[in-house]
mmCIF file of C-alpha atoms in Angstrom:
data_model
loop_
_atom_site.group_PDB
_atom_site.id
_atom_site.type_symbol
_atom_site.label_atom_id
_atom_site.label_comp_id
_atom_site.label_asym_id
_atom_site.label_seq_id
_atom_site.Cartn_x
_atom_site.Cartn_y
_atom_site.Cartn_z
ATOM 1 C CA UNK A 1 0.000 0.000 0.000
ATOM 2 C CA UNK A 2 2.971 2.306 0.225
ATOM 3 C CA UNK A 3 5.270 3.823 -2.356
ATOM 4 C CA UNK A 4 8.776 4.807 -1.267
ATOM 5 C CA UNK A 5 10.657 7.634 -2.879
ATOM 6 C CA UNK A 6 14.366 8.338 -2.658
ATOM 7 C CA UNK A 7 13.771 10.325 0.521
ATOM 8 C CA UNK A 8 12.842 8.222 3.564
ATOM 9 C CA UNK A 9 10.618 10.955 4.976
ATOM 10 C CA UNK A 10 8.535 11.050 1.806
ATOM 11 C CA UNK A 11 7.039 7.570 1.943
ATOM 12 C CA UNK A 12 3.499 8.002 0.677
ATOM 13 C CA UNK A 13 0.382 5.871 0.781
ATOM 14 C CA UNK A 14 -0.731 4.789 -2.682
ATOM 15 C CA UNK A 15 -4.112 3.389 -1.622
ATOM 16 C CA UNK A 16 -6.581 3.792 1.205
ATOM 17 C CA UNK A 17 -8.945 1.208 2.665
ATOM 18 C CA UNK A 18 -12.474 2.420 3.434
ATOM 19 C CA UNK A 19 -13.723 0.551 6.485
ATOM 20 C CA UNK A 20 -17.335 1.409 5.640
ATOM 21 C CA UNK A 21 -20.347 1.483 7.919
ATOM 22 C CA UNK A 22 -20.243 -0.593 11.082
ATOM 23 C CA UNK A 23 -23.847 -1.779 11.012
ATOM 24 C CA UNK A 24 -23.565 -3.197 7.471
ATOM 25 C CA UNK A 25 -20.864 -5.801 8.212
ATOM 26 C CA UNK A 26 -23.181 -8.587 9.381
ATOM 27 C CA UNK A 27 -25.586 -8.468 6.418
ATOM 28 C CA UNK A 28 -23.699 -6.973 3.454
ATOM 29 C CA UNK A 29 -26.022 -8.418 0.795
ATOM 30 C CA UNK A 30 -29.091 -6.999 2.483
ATOM 31 C CA UNK A 31 -27.555 -3.551 2.797
ATOM 32 C CA UNK A 32 -26.294 -3.719 -0.787
ATOM 33 C CA UNK A 33 -29.887 -4.182 -1.957
ATOM 34 C CA UNK A 34 -31.039 -1.402 0.365
ATOM 35 C CA UNK A 35 -28.452 1.071 -0.942
ATOM 36 C CA UNK A 36 -29.196 -0.020 -4.512
ATOM 37 C CA UNK A 37 -32.881 0.734 -3.921
ATOM 38 C CA UNK A 38 -32.104 4.123 -2.344
ATOM 39 C CA UNK A 39 -29.717 5.041 -5.145
ATOM 40 C CA UNK A 40 -32.222 3.993 -7.824
ATOM 41 C CA UNK A 41 -34.996 6.041 -6.207
ATOM 42 C CA UNK A 42 -32.632 9.009 -5.853
ATOM 43 C CA UNK A 43 -31.589 8.951 -9.492
ATOM 44 C CA UNK A 44 -35.098 8.381 -10.844
ATOM 45 C CA UNK A 45 -36.667 11.008 -8.598
ATOM 46 C CA UNK A 46 -34.136 13.727 -9.354
ATOM 47 C CA UNK A 47 -34.027 12.850 -13.058
ATOM 48 C CA UNK A 48 -37.808 13.089 -13.181
ATOM 49 C CA UNK A 49 -37.666 16.533 -11.556
ATOM 50 C CA UNK A 50 -35.014 17.646 -14.067
ATOM 51 C CA UNK A 51 -37.063 16.419 -17.033
ATOM 52 C CA UNK A 52 -40.256 17.975 -15.683
ATOM 53 C CA UNK A 53 -38.671 21.370 -15.015
ATOM 54 C CA UNK A 54 -36.895 21.322 -18.366
ATOM 55 C CA UNK A 55 -39.859 20.230 -20.492
ATOM 56 C CA UNK A 56 -42.876 21.911 -18.898
ATOM 57 C CA UNK A 57 -43.334 25.506 -20.143
ATOM 58 C CA UNK A 58 -45.348 26.398 -17.037
ATOM 59 C CA UNK A 59 -42.339 25.774 -14.799
ATOM 60 C CA UNK A 60 -40.168 28.577 -16.089
ATOM 61 C CA UNK A 61 -40.036 30.664 -12.921
ATOM 62 C CA UNK A 62 -36.692 31.133 -11.106
ATOM 63 C CA UNK A 63 -37.784 28.855 -8.258
ATOM 64 C CA UNK A 64 -38.005 25.882 -10.602
ATOM 65 C CA UNK A 65 -34.779 26.898 -12.334
ATOM 66 C CA UNK A 66 -33.001 26.561 -8.984
ATOM 67 C CA UNK A 67 -34.929 23.373 -8.199
ATOM 68 C CA UNK A 68 -33.432 21.856 -11.347
ATOM 69 C CA UNK A 69 -29.947 22.751 -10.130
ATOM 70 C CA UNK A 70 -30.743 21.203 -6.734
ATOM 71 C CA UNK A 71 -31.899 17.952 -8.339
ATOM 72 C CA UNK A 72 -28.733 17.764 -10.409
ATOM 73 C CA UNK A 73 -26.566 18.393 -7.336
ATOM 74 C CA UNK A 74 -28.433 15.734 -5.339
ATOM 75 C CA UNK A 75 -28.011 13.152 -8.091
ATOM 76 C CA UNK A 76 -24.280 13.887 -8.365
ATOM 77 C CA UNK A 77 -23.768 13.978 -4.584
ATOM 78 C CA UNK A 78 -25.338 10.552 -4.229
ATOM 79 C CA UNK A 79 -23.233 9.226 -7.113
ATOM 80 C CA UNK A 80 -20.012 10.361 -5.426
ATOM 81 C CA UNK A 81 -20.605 8.163 -2.355
ATOM 82 C CA UNK A 82 -23.214 5.438 -2.869
ATOM 83 C CA UNK A 83 -21.630 3.336 -5.677
ATOM 84 C CA UNK A 84 -18.377 3.071 -3.701
ATOM 85 C CA UNK A 85 -20.298 2.027 -0.590
ATOM 86 C CA UNK A 86 -22.082 -0.641 -2.625
ATOM 87 C CA UNK A 87 -18.795 -1.881 -4.106
ATOM 88 C CA UNK A 88 -17.359 -2.205 -0.599
ATOM 89 C CA UNK A 89 -20.315 -4.359 0.432
ATOM 90 C CA UNK A 90 -19.627 -6.847 -2.371
ATOM 91 C CA UNK A 91 -15.865 -7.445 -2.031
ATOM 92 C CA UNK A 92 -12.912 -6.322 0.056
ATOM 93 C CA UNK A 93 -11.284 -4.959 -3.101
ATOM 94 C CA UNK A 94 -14.304 -2.700 -3.451
ATOM 95 C CA UNK A 95 -13.225 -0.940 -0.276
ATOM 96 C CA UNK A 96 -9.863 0.007 -1.750
ATOM 97 C CA UNK A 97 -9.521 3.483 -3.215
ATOM 98 C CA UNK A 98 -6.379 4.944 -4.743
ATOM 99 C CA UNK A 99 -4.762 8.055 -3.332
ATOM 100 C CA UNK A 100 -5.800 9.981 -6.450
ATOM 101 C CA UNK A 101 -9.312 8.515 -6.281
ATOM 102 C CA UNK A 102 -9.616 9.585 -2.650
ATOM 103 C CA UNK A 103 -8.513 13.094 -3.603
ATOM 104 C CA UNK A 104 -11.089 13.270 -6.390
ATOM 105 C CA UNK A 105 -13.861 11.903 -4.171
ATOM 106 C CA UNK A 106 -13.113 14.391 -1.402
ATOM 107 C CA UNK A 107 -12.999 17.289 -3.871
ATOM 108 C CA UNK A 108 -16.212 16.291 -5.647
ATOM 109 C CA UNK A 109 -18.053 15.715 -2.393
ATOM 110 C CA UNK A 110 -17.183 19.107 -0.917
ATOM 111 C CA UNK A 111 -17.685 20.830 -4.261
ATOM 112 C CA UNK A 112 -21.227 19.478 -4.565
ATOM 113 C CA UNK A 113 -22.082 19.815 -0.865
ATOM 114 C CA UNK A 114 -20.875 23.419 -0.600
ATOM 115 C CA UNK A 115 -22.564 24.334 -3.901
ATOM 116 C CA UNK A 116 -25.787 22.944 -2.481
ATOM 117 C CA UNK A 117 -25.277 25.018 0.661
ATOM 118 C CA UNK A 118 -24.921 28.190 -1.414
ATOM 119 C CA UNK A 119 -27.881 27.169 -3.577
ATOM 120 C CA UNK A 120 -30.165 26.907 -0.550
ATOM 121 C CA UNK A 121 -29.218 30.493 0.297
ATOM 122 C CA UNK A 122 -29.993 31.642 -3.238
ATOM 123 C CA UNK A 123 -33.348 29.837 -3.104
ATOM 124 C CA UNK A 124 -34.184 31.601 0.162
ATOM 125 C CA UNK A 125 -33.334 34.946 -1.463
ATOM 126 C CA UNK A 126 -35.560 34.024 -4.395
ATOM 127 C CA UNK A 127 -38.473 33.292 -2.043
ATOM 128 C CA UNK A 128 -37.822 36.594 -0.240
ATOM 129 C CA UNK A 129 -38.063 38.576 -3.482
ATOM 130 C CA UNK A 130 -41.120 36.659 -4.687
ATOM 131 C CA UNK A 131 -43.103 37.140 -1.475
ATOM 132 C CA UNK A 132 -41.815 40.406 -0.062
ATOM 133 C CA UNK A 133 -41.274 42.305 -3.314
ATOM 134 C CA UNK A 134 -43.670 40.714 -5.829
ATOM 135 C CA UNK A 135 -43.900 43.798 -8.056
ATOM 136 C CA UNK A 136 -40.140 44.008 -8.542
ATOM 137 C CA UNK A 137 -39.618 40.234 -8.635
ATOM 138 C CA UNK A 138 -39.800 39.668 -12.437
ATOM 139 C CA UNK A 139 -37.280 42.426 -13.065
ATOM 140 C CA UNK A 140 -34.991 41.630 -10.134
ATOM 141 C CA UNK A 141 -34.904 37.866 -10.768
ATOM 142 C CA UNK A 142 -34.712 37.839 -14.545
ATOM 143 C CA UNK A 143 -33.097 35.098 -16.620
ATOM 144 C CA UNK A 144 -29.686 36.746 -16.560
ATOM 145 C CA UNK A 145 -29.788 37.122 -12.787
ATOM 146 C CA UNK A 146 -30.823 33.479 -12.349
ATOM 147 C CA UNK A 147 -27.966 32.272 -14.533
ATOM 148 C CA UNK A 148 -25.522 34.544 -12.704
ATOM 149 C CA UNK A 149 -26.583 33.360 -9.240
ATOM 150 C CA UNK A 150 -26.415 29.725 -10.321
ATOM 151 C CA UNK A 151 -22.970 30.281 -11.834
ATOM 152 C CA UNK A 152 -21.706 31.999 -8.687
ATOM 153 C CA UNK A 153 -23.035 29.079 -6.636
ATOM 154 C CA UNK A 154 -21.093 26.523 -8.668
ATOM 155 C CA UNK A 155 -17.931 28.650 -8.896
ATOM 156 C CA UNK A 156 -17.863 29.376 -5.164
ATOM 157 C CA UNK A 157 -18.370 25.702 -4.385
ATOM 158 C CA UNK A 158 -15.482 24.774 -6.674
ATOM 159 C CA UNK A 159 -13.101 27.259 -5.033
ATOM 160 C CA UNK A 160 -14.228 26.305 -1.532
ATOM 161 C CA UNK A 161 -13.618 22.618 -2.212
ATOM 162 C CA UNK A 162 -10.271 23.281 -3.898
ATOM 163 C CA UNK A 163 -9.013 25.050 -0.772
ATOM 164 C CA UNK A 164 -9.940 22.169 1.523
ATOM 165 C CA UNK A 165 -8.693 19.476 -0.834
ATOM 166 C CA UNK A 166 -5.303 21.134 -1.319
ATOM 167 C CA UNK A 167 -4.876 21.700 2.422
ATOM 168 C CA UNK A 168 -5.836 18.118 3.236
ATOM 169 C CA UNK A 169 -3.627 16.358 0.696
ATOM 170 C CA UNK A 170 -0.721 18.745 1.050
ATOM 171 C CA UNK A 171 0.068 16.822 4.238
ATOM 172 C CA UNK A 172 2.237 13.671 4.078
ATOM 173 C CA UNK A 173 0.482 10.298 4.364
ATOM 174 C CA UNK A 174 3.130 7.713 5.129
ATOM 175 C CA UNK A 175 1.738 5.060 7.430
ATOM 176 C CA UNK A 176 -1.795 3.923 8.276
ATOM 177 C CA UNK A 177 -4.142 3.695 5.322
ATOM 178 C CA UNK A 178 -7.421 2.512 6.895
ATOM 179 C CA UNK A 179 -10.044 5.268 6.740
ATOM 180 C CA UNK A 180 -12.593 4.709 9.500
ATOM 181 C CA UNK A 181 -15.424 5.982 7.324
ATOM 182 C CA UNK A 182 -17.407 5.009 4.237
ATOM 183 C CA UNK A 183 -15.943 7.676 1.948
ATOM 184 C CA UNK A 184 -13.005 10.084 1.824
ATOM 185 C CA UNK A 185 -13.944 13.055 3.973
ATOM 186 C CA UNK A 186 -11.696 15.591 5.659
ATOM 187 C CA UNK A 187 -11.882 14.555 9.362
ATOM 188 C CA UNK A 188 -11.185 10.810 8.887
ATOM 189 C CA UNK A 189 -8.497 11.438 6.256
ATOM 190 C CA UNK A 190 -6.683 13.946 8.482
ATOM 191 C CA UNK A 191 -6.367 11.244 11.152
ATOM 192 C CA UNK A 192 -4.003 9.350 8.849
ATOM 193 C CA UNK A 193 -1.635 12.252 8.179
ATOM 194 C CA UNK A 194 1.953 11.899 9.358
ATOM 195 C CA UNK A 195 2.085 15.506 10.538
ATOM 196 C CA UNK A 196 0.414 17.877 12.940
ATOM 197 C CA UNK A 197 -3.147 18.539 11.725
ATOM 198 C CA UNK A 198 -4.096 21.233 14.224
ATOM 199 C CA UNK A 199 -3.860 24.015 11.667
ATOM 200 C CA UNK A 200 -5.881 22.018 9.137
ATOM 201 C CA UNK A 201 -8.605 21.299 11.672
ATOM 202 C CA UNK A 202 -8.787 24.950 12.701
ATOM 203 C CA UNK A 203 -8.980 26.079 9.069
ATOM 204 C CA UNK A 204 -11.621 23.436 8.360
ATOM 205 C CA UNK A 205 -13.770 24.471 11.302
ATOM 206 C CA UNK A 206 -13.345 28.175 10.581
ATOM 207 C CA UNK A 207 -13.946 27.909 6.849
ATOM 208 C CA UNK A 208 -16.829 25.452 6.914
ATOM 209 C CA UNK A 209 -18.244 27.110 10.029
ATOM 210 C CA UNK A 210 -18.174 30.593 8.504
ATOM 211 C CA UNK A 211 -19.652 29.410 5.223
ATOM 212 C CA UNK A 212 -22.362 27.271 6.814
ATOM 213 C CA UNK A 213 -23.198 29.817 9.520
ATOM 214 C CA UNK A 214 -23.164 32.684 7.019
ATOM 215 C CA UNK A 215 -25.517 30.868 4.651
ATOM 216 C CA UNK A 216 -27.792 29.825 7.511
ATOM 217 C CA UNK A 217 -27.934 33.385 8.893
ATOM 218 C CA UNK A 218 -28.892 34.738 5.466
ATOM 219 C CA UNK A 219 -31.586 32.055 5.161
ATOM 220 C CA UNK A 220 -32.971 32.905 8.607
ATOM 221 C CA UNK A 221 -32.991 36.649 7.807
ATOM 222 C CA UNK A 222 -34.822 35.970 4.550
ATOM 223 C CA UNK A 223 -37.468 33.926 6.336
ATOM 224 C CA UNK A 224 -37.946 36.529 9.043
ATOM 225 C CA UNK A 225 -38.956 39.006 6.338
ATOM 226 C CA UNK A 226 -41.001 36.298 4.589
ATOM 227 C CA UNK A 227 -42.882 35.458 7.802
ATOM 228 C CA UNK A 228 -43.669 39.131 8.355
ATOM 229 C CA UNK A 229 -44.929 39.459 4.778
ATOM 230 C CA UNK A 230 -47.070 36.321 5.054
ATOM 231 C CA UNK A 231 -48.696 37.589 8.244
ATOM 232 C CA UNK A 232 -49.628 40.799 6.424
ATOM 233 C CA UNK A 233 -51.389 38.911 3.614
ATOM 234 C CA UNK A 234 -55.137 39.380 3.664
ATOM 235 C CA UNK A 235 -56.225 36.207 1.888
ATOM 236 C CA UNK A 236 -55.875 32.717 3.292
ATOM 237 C CA UNK A 237 -55.109 31.395 -0.198
ATOM 238 C CA UNK A 238 -52.114 33.709 -0.543
ATOM 239 C CA UNK A 239 -50.770 32.690 2.847
ATOM 240 C CA UNK A 240 -51.247 29.008 2.056
ATOM 241 C CA UNK A 241 -49.478 29.276 -1.291
ATOM 242 C CA UNK A 242 -46.539 31.164 0.228
ATOM 243 C CA UNK A 243 -46.237 28.681 3.074
ATOM 244 C CA UNK A 244 -46.400 25.752 0.663
ATOM 245 C CA UNK A 245 -43.331 26.825 -1.321
ATOM 246 C CA UNK A 246 -41.416 27.941 1.783
ATOM 247 C CA UNK A 247 -42.137 24.841 3.872
ATOM 248 C CA UNK A 248 -40.503 22.555 1.307
ATOM 249 C CA UNK A 249 -37.388 24.710 1.218
ATOM 250 C CA UNK A 250 -37.163 24.985 4.999
ATOM 251 C CA UNK A 251 -37.550 21.213 5.347
ATOM 252 C CA UNK A 252 -34.648 20.406 3.031
ATOM 253 C CA UNK A 253 -32.521 23.112 4.692
ATOM 254 C CA UNK A 254 -33.027 21.495 8.098
ATOM 255 C CA UNK A 255 -32.306 18.034 6.705
ATOM 256 C CA UNK A 256 -29.153 19.372 5.086
ATOM 257 C CA UNK A 257 -27.698 21.419 7.954
ATOM 258 C CA UNK A 258 -28.287 19.285 11.034
ATOM 259 C CA UNK A 259 -26.104 16.196 10.274
ATOM 260 C CA UNK A 260 -22.964 18.074 9.113
ATOM 261 C CA UNK A 261 -23.007 20.110 12.317
ATOM 262 C CA UNK A 262 -22.636 16.858 14.272
ATOM 263 C CA UNK A 263 -19.662 15.837 12.123
ATOM 264 C CA UNK A 264 -17.564 18.937 11.453
ATOM 265 C CA UNK A 265 -17.931 20.563 14.866
ATOM 266 C CA UNK A 266 -16.457 17.407 16.425
ATOM 267 C CA UNK A 267 -13.840 16.181 13.944
ATOM 268 C CA UNK A 268 -12.146 14.031 16.550
ATOM 269 C CA UNK A 269 -15.279 11.909 16.840
ATOM 270 C CA UNK A 270 -15.404 11.030 13.153
ATOM 271 C CA UNK A 271 -15.213 7.313 12.496
ATOM 272 C CA UNK A 272 -17.278 4.365 11.414
ATOM 273 C CA UNK A 273 -19.477 4.928 14.454
ATOM 274 C CA UNK A 274 -20.146 8.506 13.362
ATOM 275 C CA UNK A 275 -21.305 7.481 9.891
ATOM 276 C CA UNK A 276 -25.045 7.655 10.574
ATOM 277 C CA UNK A 277 -25.364 11.468 10.313
ATOM 278 C CA UNK A 278 -23.281 11.447 7.130
ATOM 279 C CA UNK A 279 -25.435 8.680 5.635
ATOM 280 C CA UNK A 280 -28.473 10.826 6.228
ATOM 281 C CA UNK A 281 -27.356 13.944 4.403
ATOM 282 C CA UNK A 282 -25.225 12.256 1.714
ATOM 283 C CA UNK A 283 -27.538 9.355 0.838
ATOM 284 C CA UNK A 284 -30.996 9.759 2.372
ATOM 285 C CA UNK A 285 -31.580 13.513 1.905
ATOM 286 C CA UNK A 286 -30.881 13.455 -1.877
ATOM 287 C CA UNK A 287 -33.541 10.745 -2.123
ATOM 288 C CA UNK A 288 -36.073 12.689 -0.037
ATOM 289 C CA UNK A 289 -35.715 16.093 -1.729
ATOM 290 C CA UNK A 290 -37.728 15.231 -4.878
ATOM 291 C CA UNK A 291 -40.562 13.880 -2.731
ATOM 292 C CA UNK A 292 -40.506 16.915 -0.448
ATOM 293 C CA UNK A 293 -40.782 19.338 -3.351
ATOM 294 C CA UNK A 294 -43.391 17.345 -5.275
ATOM 295 C CA UNK A 295 -45.617 16.490 -2.329
ATOM 296 C CA UNK A 296 -45.656 20.111 -1.100
ATOM 297 C CA UNK A 297 -45.941 21.794 -4.502
ATOM 298 C CA UNK A 298 -49.161 21.594 -6.512
ATOM 299 C CA UNK A 299 -47.599 23.075 -9.655
ATOM 300 C CA UNK A 300 -44.897 20.412 -9.763
ATOM 301 C CA UNK A 301 -47.477 17.653 -9.196
ATOM 302 C CA UNK A 302 -49.631 19.000 -12.028
ATOM 303 C CA UNK A 303 -46.568 19.232 -14.284
ATOM 304 C CA UNK A 304 -45.638 15.635 -13.456
ATOM 305 C CA UNK A 305 -49.153 14.475 -14.326
ATOM 306 C CA UNK A 306 -48.991 16.366 -17.630
ATOM 307 C CA UNK A 307 -45.595 14.822 -18.399
ATOM 308 C CA UNK A 308 -46.748 11.293 -17.585
ATOM 309 C CA UNK A 309 -50.021 11.790 -19.458
ATOM 310 C CA UNK A 310 -48.206 13.098 -22.524
ATOM 311 C CA UNK A 311 -45.806 10.162 -22.364
ATOM 312 C CA UNK A 312 -48.672 7.667 -22.185
ATOM 313 C CA UNK A 313 -50.341 9.265 -25.201
ATOM 314 C CA UNK A 314 -47.147 9.243 -27.262
ATOM 315 C CA UNK A 315 -46.289 5.592 -26.521
ATOM 316 C CA UNK A 316 -48.110 3.378 -29.076
ATOM 317 C CA UNK A 317 -50.421 0.734 -27.722
ATOM 318 C CA UNK A 318 -49.562 -1.481 -30.667
ATOM 319 C CA UNK A 319 -46.611 -1.814 -32.996
ATOM 320 C CA UNK A 320 -46.014 0.709 -35.779
ATOM 321 C CA UNK A 321 -48.261 0.444 -38.829
ATOM 322 C CA UNK A 322 -46.967 -1.742 -41.610
#
């Protein structure tokens, strides 16, 4: 597992071994089928949302534009972790990951996760404009603004992840190669470094803490103004419609923020026993998001029915005419 260079102090690990999730060891086949089911539902649900938002002309508002980005991020985030978990449940070789593969997985995970964090903030700002400033909303959130905000979200996530990935793998890894986790994440990888990781942990906590706290504060501020605007609405229908779109967003925000807080605020506790919170927001939440948005949104449900109805009409009941 190790590659030695001409300098004895530069022995590096060429592969890592992902120990996986503790509670899956006794029944790997059962959990393989479970993760396969979750992954299939995640991909189908988010793909269906993407197709619906892209094909239905009535879903052209900025909210659904950002919902499409969220579905794409969820599908990619699940793909970064779940297939490797499933491979590790089948064979021991499936738990091996190269040093370069671990670097790529860590970068992709934090790129997608941080982009999703920024996207939730943008979606909260969108809801604030739509509810609190409805007259200026079409002009303020035009197509160019939507594309710009989405681009900033992706670009910021890429830079944020690049900083953490470079800091993490700039350290020497020369000895232990067993990662007590089910994917390459910063806290468990730092435990294997052959150097002092205090600075890295402080930077990780400060950076992720500032980003997460900053985004959460902006979301809370947006919803304070939204709540005040909803209370001023005279019609019950208007209040119900506003609450319907906001409840879905608030639900996914809570599902997204709570587990990472348990992980990154206590990096020393990361291990195979601390995998449950990570499983929730890396595997379960991407599966739940399409259901949350469809079950709480009448427009999306109507669009899905139109899409399925149109598909059933276009599929021939019999073979093509001779």
